[in-house]
PDB file of C-alpha atoms in Angstrom:
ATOM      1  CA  UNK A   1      40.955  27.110 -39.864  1.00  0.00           C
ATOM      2  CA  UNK A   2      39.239  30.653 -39.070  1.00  0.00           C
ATOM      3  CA  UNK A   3      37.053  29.766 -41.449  1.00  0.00           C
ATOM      4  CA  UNK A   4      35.752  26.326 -39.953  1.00  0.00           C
ATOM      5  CA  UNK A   5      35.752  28.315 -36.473  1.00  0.00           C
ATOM      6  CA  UNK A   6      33.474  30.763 -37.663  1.00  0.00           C
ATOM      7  CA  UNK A   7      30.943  28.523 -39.397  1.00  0.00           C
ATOM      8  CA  UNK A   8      30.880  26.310 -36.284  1.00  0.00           C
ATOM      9  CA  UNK A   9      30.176  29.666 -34.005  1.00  0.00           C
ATOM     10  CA  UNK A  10      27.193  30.608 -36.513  1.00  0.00           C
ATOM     11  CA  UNK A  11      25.581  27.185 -36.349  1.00  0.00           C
ATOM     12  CA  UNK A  12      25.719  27.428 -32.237  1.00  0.00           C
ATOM     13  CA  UNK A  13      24.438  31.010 -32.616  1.00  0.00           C
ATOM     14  CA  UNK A  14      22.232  30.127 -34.909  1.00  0.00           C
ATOM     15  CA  UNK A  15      20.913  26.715 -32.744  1.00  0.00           C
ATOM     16  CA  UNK A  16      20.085  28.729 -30.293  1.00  0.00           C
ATOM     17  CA  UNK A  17      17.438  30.612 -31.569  1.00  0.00           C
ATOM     18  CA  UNK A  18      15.613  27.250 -32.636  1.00  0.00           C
ATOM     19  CA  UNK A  19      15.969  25.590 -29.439  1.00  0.00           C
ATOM     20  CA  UNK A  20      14.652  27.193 -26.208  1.00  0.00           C
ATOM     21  CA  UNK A  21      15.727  25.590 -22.851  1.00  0.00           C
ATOM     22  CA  UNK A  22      13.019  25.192 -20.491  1.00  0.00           C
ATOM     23  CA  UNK A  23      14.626  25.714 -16.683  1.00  0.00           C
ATOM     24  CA  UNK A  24      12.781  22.450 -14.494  1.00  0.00           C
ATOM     25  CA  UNK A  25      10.164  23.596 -12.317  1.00  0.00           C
ATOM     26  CA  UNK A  26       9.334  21.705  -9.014  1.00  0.00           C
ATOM     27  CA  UNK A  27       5.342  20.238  -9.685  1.00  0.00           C
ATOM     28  CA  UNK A  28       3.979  17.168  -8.222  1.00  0.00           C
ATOM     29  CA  UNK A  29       5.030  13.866  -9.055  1.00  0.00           C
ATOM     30  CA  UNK A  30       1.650  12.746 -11.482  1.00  0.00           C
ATOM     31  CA  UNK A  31       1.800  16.653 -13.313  1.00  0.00           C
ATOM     32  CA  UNK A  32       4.015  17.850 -16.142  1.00  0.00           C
ATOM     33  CA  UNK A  33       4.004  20.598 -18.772  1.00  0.00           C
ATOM     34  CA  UNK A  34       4.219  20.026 -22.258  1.00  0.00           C
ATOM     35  CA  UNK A  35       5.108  22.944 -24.649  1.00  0.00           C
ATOM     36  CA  UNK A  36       3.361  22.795 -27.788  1.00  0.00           C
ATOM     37  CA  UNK A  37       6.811  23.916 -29.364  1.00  0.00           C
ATOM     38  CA  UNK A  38       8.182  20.562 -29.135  1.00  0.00           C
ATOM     39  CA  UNK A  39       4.817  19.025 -31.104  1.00  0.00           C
ATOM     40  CA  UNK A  40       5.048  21.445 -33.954  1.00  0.00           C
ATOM     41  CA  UNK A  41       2.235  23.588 -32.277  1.00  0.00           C
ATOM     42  CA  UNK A  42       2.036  27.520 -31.323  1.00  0.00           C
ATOM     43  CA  UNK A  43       4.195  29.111 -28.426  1.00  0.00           C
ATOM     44  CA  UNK A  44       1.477  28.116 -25.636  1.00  0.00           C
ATOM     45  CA  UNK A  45       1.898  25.031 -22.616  1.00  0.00           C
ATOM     46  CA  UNK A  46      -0.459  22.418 -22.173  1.00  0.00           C
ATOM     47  CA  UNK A  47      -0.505  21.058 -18.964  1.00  0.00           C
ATOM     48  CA  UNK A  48      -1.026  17.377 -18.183  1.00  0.00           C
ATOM     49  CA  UNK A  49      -1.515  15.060 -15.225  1.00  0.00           C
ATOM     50  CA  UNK A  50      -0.524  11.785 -15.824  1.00  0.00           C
ATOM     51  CA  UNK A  51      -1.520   8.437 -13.810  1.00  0.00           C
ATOM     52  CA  UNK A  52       0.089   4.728 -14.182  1.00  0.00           C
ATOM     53  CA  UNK A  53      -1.829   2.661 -15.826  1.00  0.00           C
ATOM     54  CA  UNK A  54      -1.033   0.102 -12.480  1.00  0.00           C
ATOM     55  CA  UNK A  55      -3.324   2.032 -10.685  1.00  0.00           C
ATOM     56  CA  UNK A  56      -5.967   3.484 -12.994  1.00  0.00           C
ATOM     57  CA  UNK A  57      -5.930  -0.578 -13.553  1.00  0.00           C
ATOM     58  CA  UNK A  58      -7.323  -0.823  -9.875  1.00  0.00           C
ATOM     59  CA  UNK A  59      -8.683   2.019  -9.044  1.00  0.00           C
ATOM     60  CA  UNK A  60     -11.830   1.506  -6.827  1.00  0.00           C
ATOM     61  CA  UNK A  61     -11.256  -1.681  -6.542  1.00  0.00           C
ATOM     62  CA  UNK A  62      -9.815  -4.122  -3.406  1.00  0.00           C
ATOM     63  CA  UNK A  63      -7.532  -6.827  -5.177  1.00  0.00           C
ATOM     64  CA  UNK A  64      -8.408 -10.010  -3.503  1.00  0.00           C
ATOM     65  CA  UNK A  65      -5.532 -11.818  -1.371  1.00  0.00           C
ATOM     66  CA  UNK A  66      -6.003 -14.712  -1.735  1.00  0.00           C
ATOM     67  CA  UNK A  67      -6.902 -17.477  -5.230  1.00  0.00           C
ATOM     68  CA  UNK A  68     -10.203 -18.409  -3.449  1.00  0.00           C
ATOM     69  CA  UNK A  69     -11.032 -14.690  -2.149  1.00  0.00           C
ATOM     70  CA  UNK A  70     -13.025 -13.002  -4.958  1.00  0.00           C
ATOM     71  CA  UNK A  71     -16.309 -12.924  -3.088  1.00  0.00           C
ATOM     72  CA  UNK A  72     -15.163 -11.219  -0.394  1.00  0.00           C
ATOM     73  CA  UNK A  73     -12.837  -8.619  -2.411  1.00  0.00           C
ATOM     74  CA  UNK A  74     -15.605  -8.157  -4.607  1.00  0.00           C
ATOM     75  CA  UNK A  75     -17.854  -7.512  -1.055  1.00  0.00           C
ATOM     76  CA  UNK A  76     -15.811  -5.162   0.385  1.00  0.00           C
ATOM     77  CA  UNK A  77     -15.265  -3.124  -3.174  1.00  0.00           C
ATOM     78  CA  UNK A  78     -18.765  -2.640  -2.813  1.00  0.00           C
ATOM     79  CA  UNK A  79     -18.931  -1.562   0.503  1.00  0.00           C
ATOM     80  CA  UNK A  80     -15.634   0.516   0.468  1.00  0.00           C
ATOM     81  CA  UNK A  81     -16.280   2.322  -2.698  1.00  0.00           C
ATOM     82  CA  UNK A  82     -19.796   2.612  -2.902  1.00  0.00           C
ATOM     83  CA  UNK A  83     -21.232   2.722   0.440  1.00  0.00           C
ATOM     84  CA  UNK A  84     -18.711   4.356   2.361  1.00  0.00           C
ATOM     85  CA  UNK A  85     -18.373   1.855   4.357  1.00  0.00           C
ATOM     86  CA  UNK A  86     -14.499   0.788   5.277  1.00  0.00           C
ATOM     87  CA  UNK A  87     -13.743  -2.795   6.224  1.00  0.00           C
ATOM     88  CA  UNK A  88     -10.951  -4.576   4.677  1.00  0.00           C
ATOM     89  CA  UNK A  89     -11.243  -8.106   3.050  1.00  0.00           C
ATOM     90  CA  UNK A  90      -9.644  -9.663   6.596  1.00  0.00           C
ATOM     91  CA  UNK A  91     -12.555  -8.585   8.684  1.00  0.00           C
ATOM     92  CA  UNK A  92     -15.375  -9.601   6.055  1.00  0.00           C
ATOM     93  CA  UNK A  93     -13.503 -13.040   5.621  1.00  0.00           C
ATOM     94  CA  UNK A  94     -13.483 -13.135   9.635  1.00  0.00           C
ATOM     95  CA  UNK A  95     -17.218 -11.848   9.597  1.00  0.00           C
ATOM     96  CA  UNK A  96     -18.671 -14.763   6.983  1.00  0.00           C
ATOM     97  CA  UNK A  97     -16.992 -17.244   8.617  1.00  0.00           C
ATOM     98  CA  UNK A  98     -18.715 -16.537  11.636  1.00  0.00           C
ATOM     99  CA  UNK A  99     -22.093 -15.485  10.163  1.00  0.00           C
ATOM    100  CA  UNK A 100     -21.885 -17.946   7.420  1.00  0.00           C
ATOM    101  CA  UNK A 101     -21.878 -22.017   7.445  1.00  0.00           C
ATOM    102  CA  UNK A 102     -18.322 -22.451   8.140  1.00  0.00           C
ATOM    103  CA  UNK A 103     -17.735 -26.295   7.530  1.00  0.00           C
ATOM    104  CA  UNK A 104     -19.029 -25.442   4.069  1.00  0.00           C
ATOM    105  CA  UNK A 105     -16.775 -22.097   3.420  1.00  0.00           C
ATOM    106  CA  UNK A 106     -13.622 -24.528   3.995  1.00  0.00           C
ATOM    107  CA  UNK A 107     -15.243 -27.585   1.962  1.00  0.00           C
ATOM    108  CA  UNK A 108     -15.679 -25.036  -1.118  1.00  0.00           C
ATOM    109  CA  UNK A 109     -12.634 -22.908  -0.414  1.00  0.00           C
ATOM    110  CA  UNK A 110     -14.534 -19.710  -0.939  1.00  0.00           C
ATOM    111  CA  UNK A 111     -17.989 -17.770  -0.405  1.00  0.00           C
ATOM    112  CA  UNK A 112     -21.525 -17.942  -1.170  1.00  0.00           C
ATOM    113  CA  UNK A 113     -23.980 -15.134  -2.389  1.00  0.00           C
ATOM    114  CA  UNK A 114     -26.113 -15.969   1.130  1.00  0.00           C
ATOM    115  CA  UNK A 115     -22.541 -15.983   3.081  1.00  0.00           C
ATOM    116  CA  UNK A 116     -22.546 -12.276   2.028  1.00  0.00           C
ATOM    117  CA  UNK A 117     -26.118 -11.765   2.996  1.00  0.00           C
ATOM    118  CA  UNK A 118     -25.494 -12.775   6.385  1.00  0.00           C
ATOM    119  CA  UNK A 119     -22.650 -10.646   6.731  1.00  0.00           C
ATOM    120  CA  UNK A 120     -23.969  -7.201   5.901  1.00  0.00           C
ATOM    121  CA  UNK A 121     -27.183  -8.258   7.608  1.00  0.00           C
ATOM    122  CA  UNK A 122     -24.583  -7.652  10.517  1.00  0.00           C
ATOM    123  CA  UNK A 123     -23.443  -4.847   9.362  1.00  0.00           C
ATOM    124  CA  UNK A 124     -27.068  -3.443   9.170  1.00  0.00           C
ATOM    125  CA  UNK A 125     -27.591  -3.126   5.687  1.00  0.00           C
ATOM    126  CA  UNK A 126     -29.186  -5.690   3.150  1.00  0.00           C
ATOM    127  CA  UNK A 127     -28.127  -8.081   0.780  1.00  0.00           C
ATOM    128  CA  UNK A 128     -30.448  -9.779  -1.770  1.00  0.00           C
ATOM    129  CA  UNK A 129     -29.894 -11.805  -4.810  1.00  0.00           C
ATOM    130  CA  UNK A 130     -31.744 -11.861  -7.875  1.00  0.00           C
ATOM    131  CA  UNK A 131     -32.552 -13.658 -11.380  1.00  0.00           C
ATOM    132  CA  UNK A 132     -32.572 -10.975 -13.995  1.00  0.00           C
ATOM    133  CA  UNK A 133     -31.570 -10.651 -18.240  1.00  0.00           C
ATOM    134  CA  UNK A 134     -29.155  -8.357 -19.853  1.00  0.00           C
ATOM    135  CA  UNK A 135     -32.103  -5.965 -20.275  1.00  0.00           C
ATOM    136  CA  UNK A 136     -32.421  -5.682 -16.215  1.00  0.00           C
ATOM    137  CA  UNK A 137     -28.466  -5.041 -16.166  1.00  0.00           C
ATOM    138  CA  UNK A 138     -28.852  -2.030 -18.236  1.00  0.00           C
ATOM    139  CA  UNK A 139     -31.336  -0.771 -15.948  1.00  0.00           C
ATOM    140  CA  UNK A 140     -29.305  -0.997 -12.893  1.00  0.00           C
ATOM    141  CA  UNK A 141     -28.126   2.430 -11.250  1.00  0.00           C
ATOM    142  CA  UNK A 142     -25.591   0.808  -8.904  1.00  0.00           C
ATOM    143  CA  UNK A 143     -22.998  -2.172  -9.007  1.00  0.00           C
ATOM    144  CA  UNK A 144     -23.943  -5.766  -8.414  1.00  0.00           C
ATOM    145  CA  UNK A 145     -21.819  -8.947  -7.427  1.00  0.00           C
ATOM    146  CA  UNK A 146     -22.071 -11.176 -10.439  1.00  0.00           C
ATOM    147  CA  UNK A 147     -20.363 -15.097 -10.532  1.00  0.00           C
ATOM    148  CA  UNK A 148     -18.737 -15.471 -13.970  1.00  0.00           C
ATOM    149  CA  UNK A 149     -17.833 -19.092 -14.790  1.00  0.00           C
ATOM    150  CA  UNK A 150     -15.195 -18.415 -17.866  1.00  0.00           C
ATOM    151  CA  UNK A 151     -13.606 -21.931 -19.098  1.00  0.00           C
ATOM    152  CA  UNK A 152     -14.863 -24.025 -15.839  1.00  0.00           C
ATOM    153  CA  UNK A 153     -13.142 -21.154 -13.663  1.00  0.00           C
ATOM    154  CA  UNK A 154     -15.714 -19.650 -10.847  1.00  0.00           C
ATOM    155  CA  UNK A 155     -15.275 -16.575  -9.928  1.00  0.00           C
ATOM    156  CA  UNK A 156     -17.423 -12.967  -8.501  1.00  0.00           C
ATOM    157  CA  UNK A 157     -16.910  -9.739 -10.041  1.00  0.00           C
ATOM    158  CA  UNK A 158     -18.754  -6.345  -9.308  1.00  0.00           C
ATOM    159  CA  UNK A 159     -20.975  -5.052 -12.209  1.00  0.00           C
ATOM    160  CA  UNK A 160     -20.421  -1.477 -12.323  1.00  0.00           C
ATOM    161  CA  UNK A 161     -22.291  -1.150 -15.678  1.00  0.00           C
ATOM    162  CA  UNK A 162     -23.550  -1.208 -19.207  1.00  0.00           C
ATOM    163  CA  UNK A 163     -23.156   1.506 -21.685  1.00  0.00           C
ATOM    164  CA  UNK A 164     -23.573   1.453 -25.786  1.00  0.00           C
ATOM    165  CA  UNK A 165     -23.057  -2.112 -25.660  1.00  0.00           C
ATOM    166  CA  UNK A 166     -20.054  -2.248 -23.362  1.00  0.00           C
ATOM    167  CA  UNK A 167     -19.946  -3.776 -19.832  1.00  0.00           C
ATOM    168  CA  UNK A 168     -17.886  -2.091 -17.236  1.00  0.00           C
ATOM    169  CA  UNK A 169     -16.277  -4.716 -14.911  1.00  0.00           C
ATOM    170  CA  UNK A 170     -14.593  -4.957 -11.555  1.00  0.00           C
ATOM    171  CA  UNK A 171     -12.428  -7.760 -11.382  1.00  0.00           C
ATOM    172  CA  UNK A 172     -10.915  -7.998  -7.963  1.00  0.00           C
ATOM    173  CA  UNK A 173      -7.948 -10.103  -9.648  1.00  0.00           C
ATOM    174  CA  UNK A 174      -7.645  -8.613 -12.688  1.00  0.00           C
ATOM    175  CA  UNK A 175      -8.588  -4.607 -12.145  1.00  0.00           C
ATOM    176  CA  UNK A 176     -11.210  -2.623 -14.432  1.00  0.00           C
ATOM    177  CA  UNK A 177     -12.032  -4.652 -16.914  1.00  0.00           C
ATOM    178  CA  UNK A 178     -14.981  -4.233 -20.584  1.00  0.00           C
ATOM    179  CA  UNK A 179     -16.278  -6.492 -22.556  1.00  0.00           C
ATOM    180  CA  UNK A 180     -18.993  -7.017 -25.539  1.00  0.00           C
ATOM    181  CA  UNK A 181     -22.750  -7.743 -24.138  1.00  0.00           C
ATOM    182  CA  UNK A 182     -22.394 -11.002 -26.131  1.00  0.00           C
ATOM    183  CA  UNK A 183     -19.048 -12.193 -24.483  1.00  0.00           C
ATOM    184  CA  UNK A 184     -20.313 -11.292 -20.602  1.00  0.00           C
ATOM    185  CA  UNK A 185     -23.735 -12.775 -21.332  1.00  0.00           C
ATOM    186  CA  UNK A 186     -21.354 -16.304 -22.301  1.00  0.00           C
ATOM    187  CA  UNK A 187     -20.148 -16.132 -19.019  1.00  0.00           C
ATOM    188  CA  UNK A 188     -22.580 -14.666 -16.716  1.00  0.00           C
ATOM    189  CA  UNK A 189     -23.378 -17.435 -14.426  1.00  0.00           C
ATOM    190  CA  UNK A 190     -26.836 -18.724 -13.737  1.00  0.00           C
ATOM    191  CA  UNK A 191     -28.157 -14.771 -14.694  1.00  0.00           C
ATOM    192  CA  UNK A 192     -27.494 -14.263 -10.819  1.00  0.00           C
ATOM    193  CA  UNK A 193     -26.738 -11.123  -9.238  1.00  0.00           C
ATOM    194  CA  UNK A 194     -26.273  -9.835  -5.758  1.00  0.00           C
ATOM    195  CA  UNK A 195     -27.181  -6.218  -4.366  1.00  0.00           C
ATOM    196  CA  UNK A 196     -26.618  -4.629  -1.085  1.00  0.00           C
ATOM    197  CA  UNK A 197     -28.820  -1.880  -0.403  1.00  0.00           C
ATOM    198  CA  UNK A 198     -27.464   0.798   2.525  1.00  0.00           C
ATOM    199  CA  UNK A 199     -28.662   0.933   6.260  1.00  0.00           C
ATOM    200  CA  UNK A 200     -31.481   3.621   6.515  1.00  0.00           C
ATOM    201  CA  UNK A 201     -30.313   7.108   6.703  1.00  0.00           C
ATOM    202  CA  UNK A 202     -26.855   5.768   4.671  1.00  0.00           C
ATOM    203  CA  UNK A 203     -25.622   8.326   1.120  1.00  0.00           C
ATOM    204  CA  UNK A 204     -23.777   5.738  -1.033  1.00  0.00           C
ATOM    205  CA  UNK A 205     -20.594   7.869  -1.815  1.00  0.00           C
ATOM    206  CA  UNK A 206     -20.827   6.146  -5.444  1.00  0.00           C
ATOM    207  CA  UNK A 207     -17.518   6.403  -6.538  1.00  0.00           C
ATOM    208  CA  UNK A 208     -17.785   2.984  -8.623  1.00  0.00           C
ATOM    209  CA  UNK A 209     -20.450   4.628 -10.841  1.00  0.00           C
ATOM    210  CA  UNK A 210     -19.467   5.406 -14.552  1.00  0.00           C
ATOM    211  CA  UNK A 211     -18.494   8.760 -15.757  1.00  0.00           C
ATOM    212  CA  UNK A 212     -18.107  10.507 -19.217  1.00  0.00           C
ATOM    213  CA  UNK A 213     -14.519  10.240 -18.513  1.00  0.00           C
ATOM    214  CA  UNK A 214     -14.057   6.622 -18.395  1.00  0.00           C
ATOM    215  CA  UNK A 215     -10.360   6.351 -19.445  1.00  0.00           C
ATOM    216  CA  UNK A 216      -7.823   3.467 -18.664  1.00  0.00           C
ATOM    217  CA  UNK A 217     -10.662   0.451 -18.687  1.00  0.00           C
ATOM    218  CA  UNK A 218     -11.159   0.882 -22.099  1.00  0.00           C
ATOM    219  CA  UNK A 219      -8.559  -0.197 -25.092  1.00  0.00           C
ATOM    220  CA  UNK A 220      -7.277   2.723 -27.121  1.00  0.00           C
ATOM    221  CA  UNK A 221      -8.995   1.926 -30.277  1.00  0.00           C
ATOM    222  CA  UNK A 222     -12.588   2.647 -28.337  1.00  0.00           C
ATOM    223  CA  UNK A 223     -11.111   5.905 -27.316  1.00  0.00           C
ATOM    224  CA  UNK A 224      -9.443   7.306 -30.130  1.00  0.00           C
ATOM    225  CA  UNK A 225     -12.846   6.256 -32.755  1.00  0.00           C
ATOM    226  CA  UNK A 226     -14.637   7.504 -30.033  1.00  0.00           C
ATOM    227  CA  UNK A 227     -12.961  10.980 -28.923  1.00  0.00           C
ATOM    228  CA  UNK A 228     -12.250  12.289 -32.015  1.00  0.00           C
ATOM    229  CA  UNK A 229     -13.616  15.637 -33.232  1.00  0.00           C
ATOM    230  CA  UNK A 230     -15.501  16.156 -36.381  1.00  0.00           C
ATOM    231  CA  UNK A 231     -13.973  17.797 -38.980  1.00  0.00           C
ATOM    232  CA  UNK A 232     -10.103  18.537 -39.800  1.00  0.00           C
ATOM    233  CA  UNK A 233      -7.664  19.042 -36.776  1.00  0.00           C
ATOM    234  CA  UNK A 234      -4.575  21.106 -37.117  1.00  0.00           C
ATOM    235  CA  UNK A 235      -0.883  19.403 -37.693  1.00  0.00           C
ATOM    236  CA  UNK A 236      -0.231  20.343 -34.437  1.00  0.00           C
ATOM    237  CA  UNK A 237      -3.224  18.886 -32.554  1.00  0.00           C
ATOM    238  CA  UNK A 238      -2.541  15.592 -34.290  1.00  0.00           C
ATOM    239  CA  UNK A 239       0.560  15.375 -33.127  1.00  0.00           C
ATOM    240  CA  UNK A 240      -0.739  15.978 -29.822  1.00  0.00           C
ATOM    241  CA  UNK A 241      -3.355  13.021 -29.775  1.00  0.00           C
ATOM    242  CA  UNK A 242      -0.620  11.056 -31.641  1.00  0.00           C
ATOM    243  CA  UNK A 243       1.787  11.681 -28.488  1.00  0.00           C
ATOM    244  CA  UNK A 244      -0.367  11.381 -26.064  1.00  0.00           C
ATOM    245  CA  UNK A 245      -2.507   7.992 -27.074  1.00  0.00           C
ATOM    246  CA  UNK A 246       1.303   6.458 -27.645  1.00  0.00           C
ATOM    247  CA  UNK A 247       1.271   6.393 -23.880  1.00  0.00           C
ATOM    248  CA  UNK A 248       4.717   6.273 -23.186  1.00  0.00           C
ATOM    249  CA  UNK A 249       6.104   4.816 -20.235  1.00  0.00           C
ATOM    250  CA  UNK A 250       2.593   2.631 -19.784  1.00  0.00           C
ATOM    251  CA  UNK A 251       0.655   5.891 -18.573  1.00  0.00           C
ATOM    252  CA  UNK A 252      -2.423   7.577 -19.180  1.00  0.00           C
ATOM    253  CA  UNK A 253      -2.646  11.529 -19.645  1.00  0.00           C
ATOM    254  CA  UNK A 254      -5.558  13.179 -18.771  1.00  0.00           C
ATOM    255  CA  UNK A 255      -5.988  17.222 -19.202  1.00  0.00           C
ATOM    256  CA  UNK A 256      -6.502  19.506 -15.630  1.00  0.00           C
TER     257      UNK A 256
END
């Protein structure tokens, strides 16, 4: 019996000087430390910030209300987000109803390109819609309003871009969205597109434009071919990118 008592003190002894306890310190809700101890790594603490994927999902974006509201979720994403200018989808509803032709806005159940002229004509700023090609798209330094019409299904979503053969998408019902040049051009309806250029004296604040950090609109695959290093990484770092691409819980993790 001494015997068995013994061995069972050495193993907690000994356990202890594998496993270090880690005393909880108070951080905000979206940051978290992770030690590289428990990866297999060196004695040093990454530190993380982590976002649900809900809301990267939307972010910059106003998610339309209502079935037939796209157009005027799609408006106001690109007048909250990137001109600064703060109206919520009620008051540009209310506002294209009474610039717009009204008996026609309830016949269709929904808005026109020229309702949303009419509006931020009101609003002192310009709207004005164009016929362009893919090749005009990639030129574009600032998101559009473009109809889609995906299996008989209407609908307006903001362009926010196209880079190495990927466009960037604001869906106001479905969040941040990429597809394949090939798929969008399917759908792209009637190669329309809709711009609305600032009052004079107005700074876009831009916040819809793409970054180098464009994380949580694209799949994993895209990232992970993508944002690899060249050349051999350590155990330790792959078991880093292996943790943190399994993104656990449905988040994101992106480095401070």
């Amino acid at each position: 019996m001494l015997m068995i008592l013994l061995g069972v003190l050495a193993a907690v002894i000994g356990g202890g000087g594998l496993i270090e306890r880690h005393t909880p310190l108070d951080r905000p809700n979206d940051q978290y430390e992770m030690p590289q101890t428990l990866l297999g790594g060196g004695s040093y603490v990454q530190s993380f910030k982590s976002e649900p994927f809900s809301e990267l999902k939307y972010r910059h974006i106003v998610r339309q209300a209502f079935d037939f509201s796209c157009g005027s979720a799609a408006l106001v994403t690109i007048l909250n987000y990137h001109l600064g200018v703060m109206v919520n989808e009620q008051q540009a509803m209310e506002g294209m109803l009474e610039k717009g032709e009204k008996e026609k806005i309830i016949e269709r159940r929904g808005f026109s390109l020229l309702d949303m002229k009419r509006y931020v004509g009101s609003l002192g700023m310009s709207g004005a819609g164009f016929r362009a090609e893919i090749k005009d798209l990639m030129a574009l330094n600032e998101p559009a309003i473009v109809p889609i019409d995906y299996a008989g299904f209407k609908h307006f979503v903001v362009l926010r871009g196209i880079r190495d053969g990927v466009v960037f998408l604001a869906d106001p019902s479905a969040g941040n969205m990429v597809f394949s040049v090939e798929e969008f051009a399917r759908w792209w309806d009637k190669n329309t597109l809709f711009i609305i250029s600032p009052a004079a004296g107005q700074q876009p604040v831009a916040k819809m434009a793409l970054t180098d950090h464009e994380l949580g609109v694209t799949d994993m695959d895209r990232v992970t071919n993508k944002g690899r290093l060249d050349g051999p990484m350590s155990n330790s770092a792959q078991q880093l990118l292996r943790a943190v691409n399994s993104g656990a819980a449905g988040t994101w993790m992106h480095r401070n």
